[in-house]
Coordinates of C-alpha atoms in Angstrom, one line a residue:
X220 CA 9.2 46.0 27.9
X221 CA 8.9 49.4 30.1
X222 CA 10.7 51.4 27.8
X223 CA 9.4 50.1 24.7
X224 CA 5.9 51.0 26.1
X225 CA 7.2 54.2 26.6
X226 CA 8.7 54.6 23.6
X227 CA 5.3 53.7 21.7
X228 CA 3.6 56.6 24.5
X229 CA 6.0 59.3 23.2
X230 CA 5.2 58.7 19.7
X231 CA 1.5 58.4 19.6
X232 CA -0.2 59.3 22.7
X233 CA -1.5 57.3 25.7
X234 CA -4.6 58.0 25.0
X235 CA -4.5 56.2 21.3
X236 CA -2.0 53.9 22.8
X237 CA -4.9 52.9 25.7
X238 CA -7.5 53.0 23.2
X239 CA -5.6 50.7 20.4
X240 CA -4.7 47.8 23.2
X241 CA -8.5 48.4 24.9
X242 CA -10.0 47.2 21.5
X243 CA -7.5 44.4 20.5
X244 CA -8.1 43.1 24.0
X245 CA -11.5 43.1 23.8
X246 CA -11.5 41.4 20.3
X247 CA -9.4 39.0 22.6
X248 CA -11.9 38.9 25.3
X249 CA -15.3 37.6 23.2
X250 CA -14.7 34.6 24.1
X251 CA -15.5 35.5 27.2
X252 CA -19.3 35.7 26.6
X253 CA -19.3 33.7 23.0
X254 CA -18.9 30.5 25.2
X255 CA -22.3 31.6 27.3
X256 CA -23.6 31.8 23.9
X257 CA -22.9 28.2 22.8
X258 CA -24.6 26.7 26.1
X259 CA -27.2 29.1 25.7
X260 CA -28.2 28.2 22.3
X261 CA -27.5 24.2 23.0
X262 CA -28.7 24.1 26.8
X263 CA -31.5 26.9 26.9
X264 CA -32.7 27.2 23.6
X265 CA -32.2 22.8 23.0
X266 CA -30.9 23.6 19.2
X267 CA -29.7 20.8 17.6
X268 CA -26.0 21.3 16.3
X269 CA -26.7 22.0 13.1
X270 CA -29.2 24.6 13.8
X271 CA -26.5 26.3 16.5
X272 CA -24.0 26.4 13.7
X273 CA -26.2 27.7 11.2
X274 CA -27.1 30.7 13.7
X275 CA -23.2 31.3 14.6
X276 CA -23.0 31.3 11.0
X277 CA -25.7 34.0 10.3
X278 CA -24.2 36.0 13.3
X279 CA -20.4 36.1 12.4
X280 CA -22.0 37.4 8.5
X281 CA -21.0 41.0 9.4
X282 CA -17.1 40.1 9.2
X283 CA -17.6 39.6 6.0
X284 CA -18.3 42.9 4.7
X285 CA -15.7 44.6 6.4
X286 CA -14.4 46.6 3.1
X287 CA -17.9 48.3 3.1
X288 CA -16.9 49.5 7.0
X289 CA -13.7 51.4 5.6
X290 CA -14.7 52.6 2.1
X291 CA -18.2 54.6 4.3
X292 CA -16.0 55.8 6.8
X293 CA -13.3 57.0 4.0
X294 CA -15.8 59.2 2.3
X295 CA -18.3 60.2 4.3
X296 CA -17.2 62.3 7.8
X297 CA -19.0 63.0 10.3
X298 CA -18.7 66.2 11.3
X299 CA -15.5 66.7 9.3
X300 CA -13.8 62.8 11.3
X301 CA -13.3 59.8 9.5
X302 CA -12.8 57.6 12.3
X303 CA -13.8 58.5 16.1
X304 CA -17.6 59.6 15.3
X305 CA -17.7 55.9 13.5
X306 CA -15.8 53.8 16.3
X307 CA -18.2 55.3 18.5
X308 CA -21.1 53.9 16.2
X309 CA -19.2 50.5 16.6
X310 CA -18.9 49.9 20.0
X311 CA -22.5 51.3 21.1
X312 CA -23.4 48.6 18.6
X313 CA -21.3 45.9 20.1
X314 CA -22.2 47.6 23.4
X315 CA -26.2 47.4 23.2
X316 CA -27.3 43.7 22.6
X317 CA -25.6 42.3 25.4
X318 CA -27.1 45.0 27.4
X319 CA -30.7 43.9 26.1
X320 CA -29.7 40.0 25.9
X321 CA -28.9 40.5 29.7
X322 CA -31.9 42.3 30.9
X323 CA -34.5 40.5 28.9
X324 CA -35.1 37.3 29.1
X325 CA -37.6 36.7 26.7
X326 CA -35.1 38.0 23.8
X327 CA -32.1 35.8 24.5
X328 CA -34.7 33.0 24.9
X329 CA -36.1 33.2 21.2
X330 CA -33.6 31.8 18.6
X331 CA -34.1 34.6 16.1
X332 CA -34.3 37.5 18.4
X333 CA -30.9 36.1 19.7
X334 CA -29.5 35.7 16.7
X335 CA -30.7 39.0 15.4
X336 CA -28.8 40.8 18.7
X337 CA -25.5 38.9 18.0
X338 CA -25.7 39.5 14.3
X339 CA -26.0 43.4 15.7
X340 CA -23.2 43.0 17.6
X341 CA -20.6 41.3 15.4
X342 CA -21.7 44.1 12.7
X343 CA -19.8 46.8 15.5
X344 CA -17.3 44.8 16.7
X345 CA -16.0 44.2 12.8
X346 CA -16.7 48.1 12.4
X347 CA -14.6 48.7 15.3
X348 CA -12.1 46.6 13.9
X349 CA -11.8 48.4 10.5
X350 CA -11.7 51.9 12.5
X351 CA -9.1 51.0 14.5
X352 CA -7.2 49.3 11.8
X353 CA -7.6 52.6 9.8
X354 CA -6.4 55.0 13.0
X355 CA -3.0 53.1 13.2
X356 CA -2.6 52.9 9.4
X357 CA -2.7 56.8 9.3
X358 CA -1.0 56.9 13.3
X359 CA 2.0 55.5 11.7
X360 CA 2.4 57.3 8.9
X361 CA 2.3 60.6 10.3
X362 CA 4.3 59.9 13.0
X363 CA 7.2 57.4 12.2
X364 CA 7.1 54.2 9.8
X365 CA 9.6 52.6 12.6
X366 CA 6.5 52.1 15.3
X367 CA 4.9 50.1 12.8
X368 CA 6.0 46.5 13.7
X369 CA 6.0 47.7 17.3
X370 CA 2.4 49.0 17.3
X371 CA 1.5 46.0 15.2
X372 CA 3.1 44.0 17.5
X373 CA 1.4 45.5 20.9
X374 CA -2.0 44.9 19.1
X375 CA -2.0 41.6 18.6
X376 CA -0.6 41.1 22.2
X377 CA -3.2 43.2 23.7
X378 CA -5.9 40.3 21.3
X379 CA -4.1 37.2 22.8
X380 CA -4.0 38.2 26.5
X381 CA -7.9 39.4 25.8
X382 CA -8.7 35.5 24.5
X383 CA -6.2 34.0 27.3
X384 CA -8.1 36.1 29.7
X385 CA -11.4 35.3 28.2
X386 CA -11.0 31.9 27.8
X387 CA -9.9 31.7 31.1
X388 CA -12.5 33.4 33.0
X389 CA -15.5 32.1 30.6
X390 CA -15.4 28.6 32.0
X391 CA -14.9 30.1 35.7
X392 CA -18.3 32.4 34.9
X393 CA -20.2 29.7 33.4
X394 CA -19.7 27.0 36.1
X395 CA -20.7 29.5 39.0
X396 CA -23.0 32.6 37.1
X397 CA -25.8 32.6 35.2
X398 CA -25.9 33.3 31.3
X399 CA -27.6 36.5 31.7
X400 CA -24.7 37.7 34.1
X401 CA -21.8 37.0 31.8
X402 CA -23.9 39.2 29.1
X403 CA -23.9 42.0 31.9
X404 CA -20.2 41.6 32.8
X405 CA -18.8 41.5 29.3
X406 CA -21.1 44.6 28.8
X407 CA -18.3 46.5 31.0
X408 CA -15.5 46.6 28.3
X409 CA -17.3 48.4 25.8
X410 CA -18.5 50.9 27.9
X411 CA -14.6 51.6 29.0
X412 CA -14.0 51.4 25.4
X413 CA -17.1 54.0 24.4
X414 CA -15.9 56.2 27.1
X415 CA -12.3 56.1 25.7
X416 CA -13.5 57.5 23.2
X417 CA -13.5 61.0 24.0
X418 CA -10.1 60.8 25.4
X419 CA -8.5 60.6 21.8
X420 CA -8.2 63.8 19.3
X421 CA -9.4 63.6 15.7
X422 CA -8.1 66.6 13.5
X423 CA -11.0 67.7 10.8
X424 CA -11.3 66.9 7.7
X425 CA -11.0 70.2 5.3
X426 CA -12.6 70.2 2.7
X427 CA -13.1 73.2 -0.1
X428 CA -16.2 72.8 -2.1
X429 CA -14.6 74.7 -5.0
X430 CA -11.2 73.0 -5.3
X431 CA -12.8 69.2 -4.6
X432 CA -15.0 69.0 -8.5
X433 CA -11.7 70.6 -10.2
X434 CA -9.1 67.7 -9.6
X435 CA -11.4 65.0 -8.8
X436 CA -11.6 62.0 -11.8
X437 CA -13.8 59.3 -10.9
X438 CA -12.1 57.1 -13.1
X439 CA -8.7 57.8 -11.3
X440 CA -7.6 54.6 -9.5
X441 CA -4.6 56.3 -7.9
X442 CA -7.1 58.9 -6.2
X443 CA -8.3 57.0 -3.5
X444 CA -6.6 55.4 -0.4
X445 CA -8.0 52.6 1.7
X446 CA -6.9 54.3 5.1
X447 CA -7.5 57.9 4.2
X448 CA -10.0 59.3 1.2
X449 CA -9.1 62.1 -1.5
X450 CA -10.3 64.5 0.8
X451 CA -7.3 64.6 2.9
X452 CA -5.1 67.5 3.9
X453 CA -2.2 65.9 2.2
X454 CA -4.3 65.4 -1.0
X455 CA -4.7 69.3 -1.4
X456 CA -0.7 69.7 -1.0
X457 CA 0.0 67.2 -3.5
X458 CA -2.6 69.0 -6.0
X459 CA -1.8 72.7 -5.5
X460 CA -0.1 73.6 -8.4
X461 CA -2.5 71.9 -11.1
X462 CA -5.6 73.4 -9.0
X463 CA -4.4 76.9 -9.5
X464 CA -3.7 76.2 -13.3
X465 CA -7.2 74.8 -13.8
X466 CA -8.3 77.8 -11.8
X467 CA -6.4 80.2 -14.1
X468 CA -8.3 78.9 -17.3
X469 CA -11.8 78.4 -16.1
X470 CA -11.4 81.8 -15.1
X471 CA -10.6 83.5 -18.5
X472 CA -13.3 80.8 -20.1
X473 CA -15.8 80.8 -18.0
X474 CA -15.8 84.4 -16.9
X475 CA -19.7 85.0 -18.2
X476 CA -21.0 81.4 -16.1
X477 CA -20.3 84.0 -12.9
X478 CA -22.7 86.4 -11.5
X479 CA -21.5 89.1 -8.9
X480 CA -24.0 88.9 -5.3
X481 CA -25.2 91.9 -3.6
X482 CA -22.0 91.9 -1.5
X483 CA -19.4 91.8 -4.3
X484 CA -18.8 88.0 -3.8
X485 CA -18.2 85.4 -6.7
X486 CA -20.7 82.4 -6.4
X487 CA -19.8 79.1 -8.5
X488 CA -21.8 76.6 -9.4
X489 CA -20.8 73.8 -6.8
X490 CA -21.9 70.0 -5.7
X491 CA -23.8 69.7 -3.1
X492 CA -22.4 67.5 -0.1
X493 CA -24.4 64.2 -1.0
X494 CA -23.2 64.3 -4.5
X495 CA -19.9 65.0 -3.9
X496 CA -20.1 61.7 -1.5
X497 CA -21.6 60.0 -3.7
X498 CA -19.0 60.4 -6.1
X499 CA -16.4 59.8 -3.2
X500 CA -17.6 55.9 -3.1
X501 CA -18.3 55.9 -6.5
X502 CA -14.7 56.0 -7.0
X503 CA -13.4 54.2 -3.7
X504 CA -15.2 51.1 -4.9
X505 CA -14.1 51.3 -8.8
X506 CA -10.9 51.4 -7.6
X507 CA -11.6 48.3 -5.4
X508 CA -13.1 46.6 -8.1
X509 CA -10.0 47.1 -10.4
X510 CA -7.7 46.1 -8.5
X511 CA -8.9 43.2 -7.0
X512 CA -10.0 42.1 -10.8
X513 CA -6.3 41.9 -11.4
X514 CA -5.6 38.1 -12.1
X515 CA -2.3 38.1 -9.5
X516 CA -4.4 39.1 -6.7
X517 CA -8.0 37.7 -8.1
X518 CA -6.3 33.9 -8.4
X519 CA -4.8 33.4 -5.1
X520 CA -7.9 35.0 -3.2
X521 CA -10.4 32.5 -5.1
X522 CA -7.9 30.0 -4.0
X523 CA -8.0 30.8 0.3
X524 CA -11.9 31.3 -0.2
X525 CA -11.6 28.0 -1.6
X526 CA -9.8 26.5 1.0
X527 CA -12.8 27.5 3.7
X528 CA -16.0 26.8 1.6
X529 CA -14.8 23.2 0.3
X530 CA -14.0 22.3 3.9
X531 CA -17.1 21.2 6.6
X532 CA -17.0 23.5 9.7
X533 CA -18.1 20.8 12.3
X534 CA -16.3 22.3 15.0
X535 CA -20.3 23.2 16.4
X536 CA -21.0 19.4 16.4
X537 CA -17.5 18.5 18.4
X538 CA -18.6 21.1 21.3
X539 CA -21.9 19.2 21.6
X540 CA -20.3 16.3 21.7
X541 CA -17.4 17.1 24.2
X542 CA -20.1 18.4 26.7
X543 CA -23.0 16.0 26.0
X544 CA -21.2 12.7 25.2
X545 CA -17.4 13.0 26.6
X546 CA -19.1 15.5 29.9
X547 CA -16.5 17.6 30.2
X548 CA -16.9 20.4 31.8
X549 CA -17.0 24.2 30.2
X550 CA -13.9 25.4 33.1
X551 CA -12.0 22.8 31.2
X552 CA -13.2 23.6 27.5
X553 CA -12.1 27.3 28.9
X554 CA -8.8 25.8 29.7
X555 CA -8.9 24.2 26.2
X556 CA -9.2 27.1 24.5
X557 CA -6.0 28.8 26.2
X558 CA -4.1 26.2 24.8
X559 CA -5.5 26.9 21.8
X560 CA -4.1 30.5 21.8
X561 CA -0.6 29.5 22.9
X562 CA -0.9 27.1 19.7
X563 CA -1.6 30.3 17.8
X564 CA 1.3 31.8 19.3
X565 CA 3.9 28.7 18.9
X566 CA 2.6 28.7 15.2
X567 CA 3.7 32.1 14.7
X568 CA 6.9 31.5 16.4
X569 CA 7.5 28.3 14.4
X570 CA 6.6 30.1 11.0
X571 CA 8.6 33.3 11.2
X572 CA 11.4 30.8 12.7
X573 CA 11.7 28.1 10.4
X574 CA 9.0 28.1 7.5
X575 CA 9.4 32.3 6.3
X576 CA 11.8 31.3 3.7
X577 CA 10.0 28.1 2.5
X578 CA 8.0 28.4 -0.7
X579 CA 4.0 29.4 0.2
X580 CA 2.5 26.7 -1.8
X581 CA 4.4 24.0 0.4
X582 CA 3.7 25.1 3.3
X583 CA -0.1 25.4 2.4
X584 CA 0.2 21.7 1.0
X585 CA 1.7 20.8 4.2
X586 CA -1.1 22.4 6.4
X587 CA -4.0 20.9 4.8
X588 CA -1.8 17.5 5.5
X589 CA -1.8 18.6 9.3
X590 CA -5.0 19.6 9.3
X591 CA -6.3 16.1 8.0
X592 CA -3.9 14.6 10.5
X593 CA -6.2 16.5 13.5
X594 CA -9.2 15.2 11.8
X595 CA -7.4 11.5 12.2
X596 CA -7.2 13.0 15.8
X597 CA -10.8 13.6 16.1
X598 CA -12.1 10.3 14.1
X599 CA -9.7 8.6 17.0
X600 CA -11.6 10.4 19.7
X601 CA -15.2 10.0 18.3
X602 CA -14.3 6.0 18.0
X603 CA -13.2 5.7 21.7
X604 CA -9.8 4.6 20.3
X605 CA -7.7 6.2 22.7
X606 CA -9.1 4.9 25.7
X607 CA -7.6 1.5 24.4
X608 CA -4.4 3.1 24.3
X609 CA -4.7 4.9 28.2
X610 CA -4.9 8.5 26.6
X611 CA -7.7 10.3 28.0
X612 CA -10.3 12.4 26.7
X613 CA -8.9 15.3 27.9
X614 CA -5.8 15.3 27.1
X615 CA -7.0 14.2 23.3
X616 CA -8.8 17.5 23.4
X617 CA -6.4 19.6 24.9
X618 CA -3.7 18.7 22.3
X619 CA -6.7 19.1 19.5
X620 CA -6.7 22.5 20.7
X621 CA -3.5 23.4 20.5
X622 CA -2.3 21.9 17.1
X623 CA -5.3 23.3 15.5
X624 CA -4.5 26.8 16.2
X625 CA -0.9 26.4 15.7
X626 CA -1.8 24.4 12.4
X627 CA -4.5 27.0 11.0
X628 CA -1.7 29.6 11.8
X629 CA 0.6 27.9 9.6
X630 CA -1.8 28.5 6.7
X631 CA -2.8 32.2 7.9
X632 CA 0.5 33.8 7.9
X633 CA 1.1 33.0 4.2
X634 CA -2.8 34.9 3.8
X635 CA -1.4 37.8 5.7
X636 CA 1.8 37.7 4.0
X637 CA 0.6 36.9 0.7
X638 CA -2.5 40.0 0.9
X639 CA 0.6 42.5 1.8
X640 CA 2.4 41.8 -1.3
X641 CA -0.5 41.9 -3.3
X642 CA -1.9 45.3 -2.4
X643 CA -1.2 48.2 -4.9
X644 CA -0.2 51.7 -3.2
X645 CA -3.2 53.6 -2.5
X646 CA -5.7 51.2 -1.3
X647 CA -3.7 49.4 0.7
X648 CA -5.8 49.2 3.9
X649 CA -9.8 48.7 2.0
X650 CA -8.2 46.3 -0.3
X651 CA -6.7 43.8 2.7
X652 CA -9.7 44.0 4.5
X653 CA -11.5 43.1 1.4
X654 CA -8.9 40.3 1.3
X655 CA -9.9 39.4 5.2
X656 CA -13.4 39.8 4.3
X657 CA -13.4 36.8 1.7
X658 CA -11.6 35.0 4.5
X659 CA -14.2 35.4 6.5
X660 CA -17.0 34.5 4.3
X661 CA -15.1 31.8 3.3
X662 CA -15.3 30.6 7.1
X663 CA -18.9 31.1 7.5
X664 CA -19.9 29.6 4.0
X665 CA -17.6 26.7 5.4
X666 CA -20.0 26.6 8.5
X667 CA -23.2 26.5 6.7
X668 CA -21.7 23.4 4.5
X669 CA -20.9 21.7 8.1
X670 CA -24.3 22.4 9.3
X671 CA -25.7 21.2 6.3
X672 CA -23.3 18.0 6.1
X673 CA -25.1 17.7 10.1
X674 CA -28.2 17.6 9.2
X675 CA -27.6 15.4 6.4
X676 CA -25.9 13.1 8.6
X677 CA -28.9 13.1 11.5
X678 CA -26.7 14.2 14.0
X679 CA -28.0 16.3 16.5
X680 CA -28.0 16.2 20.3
X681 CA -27.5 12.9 21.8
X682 CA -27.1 11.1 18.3
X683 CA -23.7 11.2 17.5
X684 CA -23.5 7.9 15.6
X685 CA -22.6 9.4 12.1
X686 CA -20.8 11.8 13.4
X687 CA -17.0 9.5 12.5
X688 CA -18.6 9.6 8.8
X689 CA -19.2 13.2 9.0
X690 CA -15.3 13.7 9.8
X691 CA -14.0 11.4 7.8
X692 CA -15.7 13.2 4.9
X693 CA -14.1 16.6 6.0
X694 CA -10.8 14.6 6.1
X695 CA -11.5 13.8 2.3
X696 CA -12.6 17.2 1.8
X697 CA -9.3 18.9 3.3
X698 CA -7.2 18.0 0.4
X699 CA -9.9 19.2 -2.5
X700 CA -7.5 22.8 -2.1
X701 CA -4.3 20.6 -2.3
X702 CA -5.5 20.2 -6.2
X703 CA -6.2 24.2 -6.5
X704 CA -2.5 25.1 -5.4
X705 CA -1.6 26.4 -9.0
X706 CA -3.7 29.5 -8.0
X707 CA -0.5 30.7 -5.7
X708 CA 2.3 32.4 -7.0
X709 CA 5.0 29.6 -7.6
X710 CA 7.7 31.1 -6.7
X711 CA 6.6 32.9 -3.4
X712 CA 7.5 32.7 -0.4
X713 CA 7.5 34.4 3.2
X714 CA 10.2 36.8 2.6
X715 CA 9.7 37.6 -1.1
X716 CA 9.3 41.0 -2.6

């Protein structure tokens, strides 16, 4: 472990290395203070569940735009960097509303105000996320293309000891601090990560106002990468030889459009810095747009954002009813949670194990069947069914817990593996985290049809006595995707070119 840590430090820099595993673990860590959150909203604010899962819902919105993150910070530099000036943005974003939540009471005790702040911060944490996404893409490629499973791989370590951690310590904090504390104390992270900041290097962005207008061609779909724009260095390399051609011929035809200056220099007509990013997004998102158009990658995407919006998300209403109804207390729903992200662990494990070579449309028919069975799970729970049987509550919600993850993994790794084979070169990293980003909405459009299926229902705190209805009707609903399956590839599987 030692040397391959120092391996990963010789290639890319501890300060990137420390930077890369400081934002994965803090991705990790929100659950830290997102647990506050729920008992602020359902103890403090006295939401019913519904209206707390419509505001989580309104909140997490900013994940779902993540493409527009990456394509701004592709054309437009900030003083010639693409990606430190913006992840600097990000975290004083996802730095700032816990700061104010923490301090002022009256904001974190109005429901719109609060959900205004978290909405703020989920907008720089996402950033954050496509910046840093972005740095390793181009890390690795102008380093080694080795590191990339290793870097990869340290990432998403650094993101599951952050949630361990956070789970962990949540339900310690919330059972002896106040709310407005874990705000505070959760503040600390980001401001290691904004300080950070200045410890890694950017190299500037070059760019030549006469050369950029000559070989640019907005309807070029090849001209445009997701993890580094047109503008750079490489770009001009690649181009040489037709810019000085094109140069060559404007120059005998267009000898009388030049006027000599007092000083004996040649002026040319040039774009002025907005325009040229202007055009810069202009073509970024046609490019987008084409690809993802493309029927192989339009069908199975429509199929995953399928799989989220036809689904209730009434995972809202079964916190209020562990803590109001069952009384259990938020230590152990931290402890629940862990579980929950050794689940997601195991289900990696078990996929890239035994399930990598299986076609992607089974395993996706067999998650949905698994998922159904943890609804079974939770209708078995809500009816007091258990205790019949000697199994506790606790032990009904720690093994929830930990199948769900390890289930819902089962289902994201062909996502993952699926959105890698789709990409085209070129806009590789915009175009997967447009593919994320209709994840993501899918989830939250999923949320607002459990909230809505809540309030349908009447159940709200201290009624829960639809709430076996309301899950039975998500179990019903869970195999609605089962019938959409000829959107996949048929022949795919985990291992497939």
């Amino acid at each position: 472990m030692i040397q391959w840590l120092k391996r990963l430090r010789a290639a890319f820099g501890a300060s990137f290395l420390w930077l890369v595993c400081l934002v994965y673990f803090t991705q990790g860590f929100r659950s830290f203070v997102w647990t506050a959150v729920s008992y602020q909203l359902k103890d403090r604010l006295k939401l019913s569940p519904s209206s707390s899962q419509f505001v989580f819902s309104i909140a997490f919105f900013p994940w779902s735009i993540k493409p527009l993150y990456g394509i701004v910070s592709d054309c437009i530099p900030i003083k010639g960097r693409k990606r430190v000036p913006y992840l600097v943005i990000a975290t004083v974003l996802s730095l700032v509303p816990w700061l104010i939540l923490g301090l002022n009471a009256t904001l974190r005790s109005s429901k719109w105000n609060l959900m205004t702040f978290l909405t703020v911060q989920n907008l720089g944490s996402a950033m954050a996320d496509v910046v840093v996404d972005a740095m390793i893409a181009e890390a690795v490629r102008r380093e080694r293309a080795t590191f990339a499973g290793d870097l990869q791989s340290i990432s998403w370590f650094s993101m599951a000891l952050g949630g361990i951690c956070g789970s962990l310590l949540g339900g310690y904090a919330l059972t002896n601090l106040q709310i407005h504390t874990i705000f505070l104390l959760f503040s600390v992270l980001p401001s290691i990560q904004l300080l950070s900041c200045g410890l890694v290097e950017e190299k500037s962005v070059t760019v030549d106002s006469k050369v950029l207008p000559e070989f640019y061609d907005s309807s070029s779909v090849d001209g445009v990468n997701g993890n580094s724009s047109f503008l750079d260095e490489d770009s001009f390399s690649e181009k040489k030889p037709n810019i000085s051609m094109l140069r060559r011929k404007k120059s005998r035809k267009g000898s009388k459009k030049k006027r000599v200056t007092g000083k004996g220099q040649i002026a040319e007509k040039v774009d002025s810095l907005p325009s040229r990013w202007f055009r810069s997004l202009k073509a970024a998102t046609f490019s987008l747009c084409h690809a993802f158009k493309q029927p192989l990658i339009l069908r199975p995407m429509a199929w995953f954002f399928l799989a989220h919006v036809s689904i209730p998300n009434l995972s809202t209403v079964m916190f209020y009813y562990q803590t109001e109804f069952l009384s259990l207390e938020a230590s152990f729903l931290g402890t629940a949670r862990v579980m929950g992200w050794l689940g997601l662990m195991l289900g990696t494990f078990v996929y890239n194990q035994y399930l990598k070579t299986m076609k992607l449309r089974r395993i996706l028919m067999l998650s949905h069947v698994g998922l159904s069975f943890l609804g079974l799970l939770d209708m078995v729970l809500v009816s007091r069914v258990n205790l019949t049987y000697g199994i506790s509550d606790r032990i009904m919600v720690l093994c929830g817990s930990a199948l769900s993850d390890a289930i819902n993994q089962f289902k994201f790794m062909p996502f993952l593996i699926l959105s890698g084979q789709l990409c085209p070169p070129g806009i590789e990293g915009t175009l997967f985290a447009l593919f994320m980003s209709i994840n993501n909405l899918g989830s939250t459009l999923g949320s607002f049809v459990g909230a809505g299926l809540a309030s349908a229902l009447n159940i709200s705190s201290g009624s829960f006595d639809n709430l076996s209805l309301g899950i039975a009707i998500q179990v019903l609903c869970t195999f609605i995707p089962v019938g959409f399956l000829f959107l996949i590839p048929k022949e795919v599987t985990g291992v497939s070119a």
